[in-house]
Amino acid sequence: MSRIHPLPPELVNQIAAGEVIERPASVVKELVENSLDAGARRIEIDIEQGGARLIRVRDDGGGIDADDLPLAVSAHATSKIASFDDLERVGTLGFRGEALPSIASVSRFALTSRAAGADAAWRIEVDGGKPRAIAPAQHPPGTNVEVRDLFYNLPARRKFLRAERTEFGHIDELVKSIALARTAAEFRLSHNGKPVRMLKAARDAGDHARRVADVLGDDFLAQSLAVEHAAAGLRLHGWVGLPTASRAQADQQYFHVNGRLVRDRLVAHAVRQAYADVLFHGRHAAFVLFLELDPVLVDVNVHPAKHEVRFREGRLVHDFLYRTLDDALSGARAGARPMAPAAVESGAAAPFAMAAPAGTSAPPAAWRQGGLGLGVSVGEPLAGYAALLGEPRAAFDALAPRATPAAAEAAEAEANGMPPLGFALAQLHGIYVLAENAHGLVLVDMHAAHERITYEKLKAAQDGAGIRAQLLLVPLTLSVSEREAALVEEQGEAFAALGFDVARSGPQSVVVRRIPVLLDGAEVAQLVRDVIADLATHGQTRRIEEHANELLATMACHGSVRANRRLSVTEMNALLREMEATERSGQCNHGRPTWVQLAIPELDRLFLRGR
């Protein structure tokens, strides 16, 4: 029988490197985070051959004293925490003290640093985990770390590196994500001697927005909503992309907790739920969000590379994120202007609620009254649909275009304050409504728009009536695990609030006696299991609401105005006014856009005007 023996320090560091150093981007992450923790205001990152040959990170931070250099490259030595209390309140990006020795154990490593106020700089070199004596060097205040020939002593690990372009792409993406959160620092990134990215330090909110545009492009800000909300000791701010600006991949999703970029299932679930009602299937939301909370309420010591965190009050955080984002997206009404280029320059935040386009007055209250007359009740969901087929309301007669040329009508409307979606001009092929607003031409998919309007009215009516439940003719017994049965016993009130009567009937069984009326005919057994899983994982569930919404969406689709249905100009204007007043009216129930804007400059380009 083999005896237990301690591992050599070099092997310990290489094992730690396997956890911390996955690829060159992991090295860059650790070094840049150390620079930021040292108070750096300028960070230069030089990469050669995707990081396999050289990674150099220079900063103007506080530096390291000469006596501390040997400790800096030894395992679990750090200046960032000293006690368990410090670990509970970690305010720095790094804190484990294993990054530098792990990197040095798999590379040819050199660290040169000059502490603030010191007369000279000092340098220490480490080759394959074996440090040499420190020596004097020339260097301005700050630190310079060079990592050469990564994994040179681990050929198997080096073979796992991808192509140079791929590895540098990961580094570039990492620098962008850190730069989004740390706007007070300047970042410079070069590859093989060529400058790739230069992000200047932000001095105010306008510079902050400018950095977001530099990293993600002007289109992101132009198609996003600014978020700013605080409650229960939590603060969320940043930008969320409009559903119509969704992406095929989840490649523009940045979520930071106290300045730390994380990938968290709880966060991802809350974001998916917030977008569930407006995002086209298979598409991904884009966002840059920053969550701030007391460090005591979040555990950052749960992942070797610090990619994940654990919230002490996970249910509170989930609910806060979902409701904040849901409120922001619900305010994205058709005709609202999210983040105009002028706002990007000035740093002004776009409001949640509908705003009139630049140069127009706020929409009068009369625009948000009446409309298509879809006063829908849950008991008679189809009763309101007939309103569209009858005579339009007299309140909208004054909004209908008069028998004057379109240009004259538009000028008159603009002088009097034009609504965001303007006034209807005509109908195309019985499908699209053409309207003129202050910016140019508006195209509306009348079925998609009316479907969203009807759907939101049905949901509001359902919310007002509450969840009605009905007894099952034959109670349903389900076999579950002991943990799930105990959860049902503990969460009886939560199930009752959802319209369910579910009780534990044995060590590994539960019985369902009552279900929501709207779910009659649904697969109750699977639904209850899903609800239990949600409560166990996230502490809350929206399964019931989602299933009910699916039914309401179907009802809204069948009850909405159909294609080839001819509308009068007054009815078209009524539809536009309802869109402006309805939450989430920029998308139909399936996430498709309900309207598009063709501005005058775009129309001019189509016809080559001015060329």
Coordinates of C-alpha atoms in Angstrom, one line a residue, residues 29-304:
K29 CA -7.3 38.3 -16.4
E30 CA -5.2 37.6 -13.3
L31 CA -2.6 40.2 -14.2
V32 CA -5.0 43.0 -15.1
E33 CA -7.1 42.4 -12.0
N34 CA -3.9 42.7 -9.9
S35 CA -3.2 46.0 -11.7
L36 CA -6.7 47.3 -10.9
D37 CA -6.4 46.2 -7.3
A38 CA -3.2 48.2 -7.1
G39 CA -5.0 51.4 -8.1
A40 CA -3.7 51.5 -11.7
R41 CA -5.1 54.3 -13.9
R42 CA -3.3 53.1 -17.1
I43 CA -2.8 49.5 -18.1
E44 CA -0.9 48.4 -21.2
I45 CA -1.2 44.9 -22.5
D46 CA 1.2 43.6 -25.1
I47 CA 0.5 40.1 -26.7
E48 CA 2.6 38.1 -29.1
Q49 CA 1.4 35.0 -30.9
G50 CA -1.9 35.0 -29.1
G51 CA -0.2 35.0 -25.7
A52 CA 1.7 31.7 -26.2
R53 CA 5.0 33.6 -26.8
L54 CA 4.6 36.7 -24.7
I55 CA 2.1 38.4 -22.3
R56 CA 3.2 41.7 -20.9
V57 CA 1.1 43.8 -18.6
R58 CA 2.4 47.2 -17.4
D59 CA 0.6 49.5 -15.0
D60 CA 1.1 52.7 -13.1
G61 CA -0.4 51.3 -9.8
G62 CA 1.0 51.3 -6.3
G63 CA 3.8 48.8 -7.0
I64 CA 5.4 46.2 -4.8
D65 CA 8.1 46.8 -2.2
A66 CA 11.4 45.0 -2.9
D67 CA 11.1 42.9 0.3
D68 CA 7.7 41.6 -0.8
L69 CA 8.8 40.4 -4.3
P70 CA 9.7 36.9 -3.2
L71 CA 6.4 36.6 -1.3
A72 CA 4.5 37.8 -4.4
V73 CA 5.5 34.7 -6.3
S74 CA 5.0 32.3 -3.4
A75 CA 1.7 30.4 -2.9
H76 CA -1.2 31.9 -1.1
A77 CA 0.6 35.2 -0.1
T78 CA -1.4 38.3 -0.6
S79 CA -1.9 41.8 0.7
K80 CA -5.6 41.8 0.0
I81 CA -7.0 39.8 2.9
A82 CA -5.6 38.9 6.4
S83 CA -8.5 37.3 8.2
F84 CA -11.8 35.4 7.8
D85 CA -13.6 38.7 8.2
D86 CA -11.7 40.1 5.2
L87 CA -12.7 37.1 3.2
E88 CA -16.4 37.8 3.9
R89 CA -16.0 41.4 2.7
V90 CA -13.7 41.0 -0.3
G91 CA -13.7 44.3 -2.2
T92 CA -10.8 43.4 -4.6
L93 CA -10.9 41.4 -7.8
G94 CA -8.1 39.1 -6.6
F95 CA -7.6 37.7 -3.1
R96 CA -6.5 34.1 -3.2
G97 CA -2.8 34.7 -3.6
E98 CA -2.2 31.8 -6.0
A99 CA -2.3 33.5 -9.4
L100 CA 1.3 34.7 -9.7
P101 CA 3.0 31.4 -8.5
S102 CA 0.6 29.4 -10.7
I103 CA 1.5 31.5 -13.7
A104 CA 5.2 31.4 -12.9
S105 CA 5.1 27.6 -12.6
V106 CA 4.1 27.1 -16.2
S107 CA 6.1 29.9 -17.9
R108 CA 9.3 31.9 -17.9
F109 CA 8.2 34.7 -15.6
A110 CA 9.6 38.1 -14.7
L111 CA 8.1 40.8 -12.4
T112 CA 9.6 44.3 -12.2
S113 CA 8.0 46.8 -9.8
R114 CA 8.7 50.1 -8.2
A115 CA 6.6 51.0 -5.2
A116 CA 5.2 54.5 -4.9
G117 CA 7.8 56.7 -3.3
A118 CA 10.7 54.2 -3.7
D119 CA 14.0 55.3 -5.2
A120 CA 14.5 52.4 -7.5
A121 CA 12.7 49.4 -9.0
W122 CA 13.4 45.7 -8.4
R123 CA 13.0 42.6 -10.5
I124 CA 12.5 38.9 -9.8
E125 CA 12.5 36.1 -12.3
V126 CA 10.9 32.7 -12.0
D127 CA 11.7 29.9 -14.5
G128 CA 9.3 26.9 -14.3
G129 CA 8.4 27.7 -10.7
K130 CA 12.0 28.2 -9.5
P131 CA 12.5 31.8 -8.3
R132 CA 15.9 33.6 -8.6
A133 CA 17.2 36.4 -6.4
I134 CA 15.8 39.8 -6.8
A135 CA 17.9 42.4 -8.6
P136 CA 17.7 46.2 -9.1
A137 CA 16.1 47.4 -12.4
Q138 CA 14.9 50.5 -14.1
H139 CA 11.2 51.1 -14.1
P140 CA 8.8 54.0 -13.4
P141 CA 6.4 53.7 -10.4
G142 CA 4.1 50.8 -11.1
T143 CA 4.5 47.1 -12.1
N144 CA 5.5 45.2 -15.3
V145 CA 4.9 41.5 -15.5
E146 CA 6.2 39.4 -18.4
V147 CA 5.0 35.9 -19.1
R148 CA 7.0 34.1 -21.8
D149 CA 6.6 30.7 -23.4
L150 CA 3.4 29.8 -21.6
F151 CA 3.2 26.0 -20.9
Y152 CA 6.7 25.5 -22.2
N153 CA 7.2 22.8 -19.5
L154 CA 3.8 21.2 -20.0
P155 CA 3.7 20.1 -23.7
A156 CA 0.4 18.4 -23.3
R157 CA -1.2 21.6 -22.1
R158 CA 0.4 23.7 -24.8
K159 CA -1.0 21.4 -27.4
F160 CA -4.5 22.3 -26.2
L161 CA -4.0 26.0 -27.1
R162 CA -6.1 27.0 -30.1
A163 CA -5.0 29.0 -33.1
E164 CA -3.3 32.3 -32.5
R165 CA -6.3 34.3 -33.7
T166 CA -8.6 32.4 -31.5
E167 CA -6.5 32.8 -28.4
F168 CA -6.1 36.5 -29.0
G169 CA -9.9 36.8 -29.6
H170 CA -10.4 35.5 -26.0
I171 CA -7.9 38.1 -24.7
D172 CA -9.6 40.9 -26.6
E173 CA -13.0 39.9 -25.3
L174 CA -11.7 39.7 -21.8
V175 CA -10.2 43.2 -22.0
K176 CA -13.5 44.6 -23.3
S177 CA -15.5 43.1 -20.5
I178 CA -13.1 44.4 -17.8
A179 CA -13.0 47.8 -19.5
L180 CA -16.8 48.1 -19.4
A181 CA -16.7 47.8 -15.6
R182 CA -13.6 49.8 -14.8
T183 CA -14.1 53.0 -16.8
A184 CA -11.8 55.1 -14.6
A185 CA -8.7 53.2 -16.0
E186 CA -7.2 53.6 -19.5
F187 CA -6.6 50.3 -21.4
R188 CA -4.2 49.8 -24.3
L189 CA -4.0 46.4 -26.1
S190 CA -1.6 45.4 -28.8
H191 CA -0.9 42.2 -30.7
N192 CA 2.3 41.4 -32.4
G193 CA 3.4 45.0 -32.1
K194 CA 0.2 46.4 -33.6
P195 CA -2.2 48.5 -31.6
V196 CA -5.6 46.8 -31.4
R197 CA -7.6 48.7 -28.8
M198 CA -7.2 52.0 -27.0
L199 CA -9.8 52.9 -24.4
K200 CA -9.3 56.2 -22.7
A201 CA -10.3 56.7 -19.1
A202 CA -13.8 58.0 -18.5
R203 CA -14.3 61.2 -16.6
D204 CA -18.1 61.5 -16.5
A205 CA -21.3 59.7 -17.5
G206 CA -20.8 60.8 -21.1
D207 CA -17.4 59.2 -21.3
H208 CA -18.8 56.0 -19.7
A209 CA -21.5 55.7 -22.4
R210 CA -18.8 56.5 -25.0
R211 CA -16.7 53.6 -23.7
V212 CA -19.7 51.2 -24.0
A213 CA -20.1 52.4 -27.6
D214 CA -16.4 51.9 -28.3
V215 CA -16.6 48.4 -27.0
L216 CA -19.9 47.2 -28.4
G217 CA -20.6 49.8 -31.2
D218 CA -22.9 52.7 -31.5
D219 CA -25.7 50.5 -32.6
F220 CA -25.8 48.8 -29.2
L221 CA -26.5 52.1 -27.4
A222 CA -28.8 53.3 -30.1
Q223 CA -30.9 50.1 -29.6
S224 CA -30.8 49.9 -25.8
L225 CA -32.5 51.1 -22.7
A226 CA -30.7 52.7 -19.8
V227 CA -31.4 51.0 -16.5
E228 CA -31.0 52.6 -13.1
H229 CA -32.8 51.1 -10.0
A230 CA -32.1 50.6 -6.4
A231 CA -34.1 48.8 -3.7
A232 CA -33.5 46.5 -0.7
G233 CA -29.8 47.2 -0.6
L234 CA -29.3 46.3 -4.2
R235 CA -28.5 48.7 -7.1
L236 CA -28.7 47.7 -10.8
H237 CA -27.6 50.0 -13.6
G238 CA -26.4 49.8 -17.1
W239 CA -28.0 49.1 -20.5
V240 CA -30.3 46.4 -21.8
G241 CA -30.8 45.9 -25.5
L242 CA -34.2 46.2 -27.1
P243 CA -35.8 42.8 -28.0
T244 CA -35.7 43.9 -31.7
A245 CA -31.9 44.2 -31.3
S246 CA -31.5 40.6 -30.2
R247 CA -28.6 38.5 -31.4
A248 CA -28.1 35.0 -32.7
Q249 CA -25.5 34.3 -30.1
A250 CA -25.1 35.3 -26.4
D251 CA -22.0 37.3 -27.3
Q252 CA -23.0 40.6 -25.9
Q253 CA -24.0 39.7 -22.4
Y254 CA -21.9 41.4 -19.7
F255 CA -22.9 41.1 -16.1
H256 CA -20.8 42.5 -13.3
V257 CA -21.2 42.0 -9.5
N258 CA -19.4 44.7 -7.6
G259 CA -17.2 45.3 -10.6
R260 CA -16.4 41.6 -11.1
L261 CA -17.5 39.9 -14.4
V262 CA -19.4 36.7 -13.5
R263 CA -21.4 34.0 -15.2
D264 CA -24.2 33.0 -12.9
R265 CA -27.2 30.7 -13.6
L266 CA -29.4 32.7 -11.3
V267 CA -28.7 35.9 -13.2
A268 CA -29.1 34.2 -16.6
H269 CA -32.5 32.8 -15.5
A270 CA -33.7 36.2 -14.3
V271 CA -32.7 37.8 -17.6
R272 CA -34.4 35.0 -19.7
Q273 CA -37.6 35.4 -17.7
A274 CA -37.6 39.2 -18.2
Y275 CA -37.2 38.8 -22.0
A276 CA -39.5 35.7 -22.2
D277 CA -42.5 37.7 -23.5
V278 CA -40.7 39.8 -26.1
L279 CA -37.8 37.8 -27.5
F280 CA -38.0 35.9 -30.7
H281 CA -37.4 32.2 -30.3
G282 CA -33.7 31.2 -30.6
R283 CA -32.5 34.8 -30.1
H284 CA -30.4 36.2 -27.3
A285 CA -30.6 39.5 -25.4
A286 CA -27.7 41.9 -25.3
F287 CA -26.9 43.8 -22.1
V288 CA -24.3 45.5 -20.0
L289 CA -25.4 45.4 -16.4
F290 CA -23.7 46.2 -13.1
L291 CA -25.1 44.9 -9.8
E292 CA -23.9 46.5 -6.6
L293 CA -24.6 45.1 -3.1
D294 CA -23.0 44.7 0.3
P295 CA -19.9 42.3 -0.2
V296 CA -21.2 40.4 2.8
L297 CA -24.2 39.3 0.8
V298 CA -22.2 37.7 -2.0
D299 CA -19.6 34.9 -1.8
V300 CA -16.9 35.3 -4.4
N301 CA -14.9 32.4 -3.1
V302 CA -16.7 29.6 -4.9
H303 CA -14.7 29.2 -8.1
P304 CA -11.0 28.8 -8.7

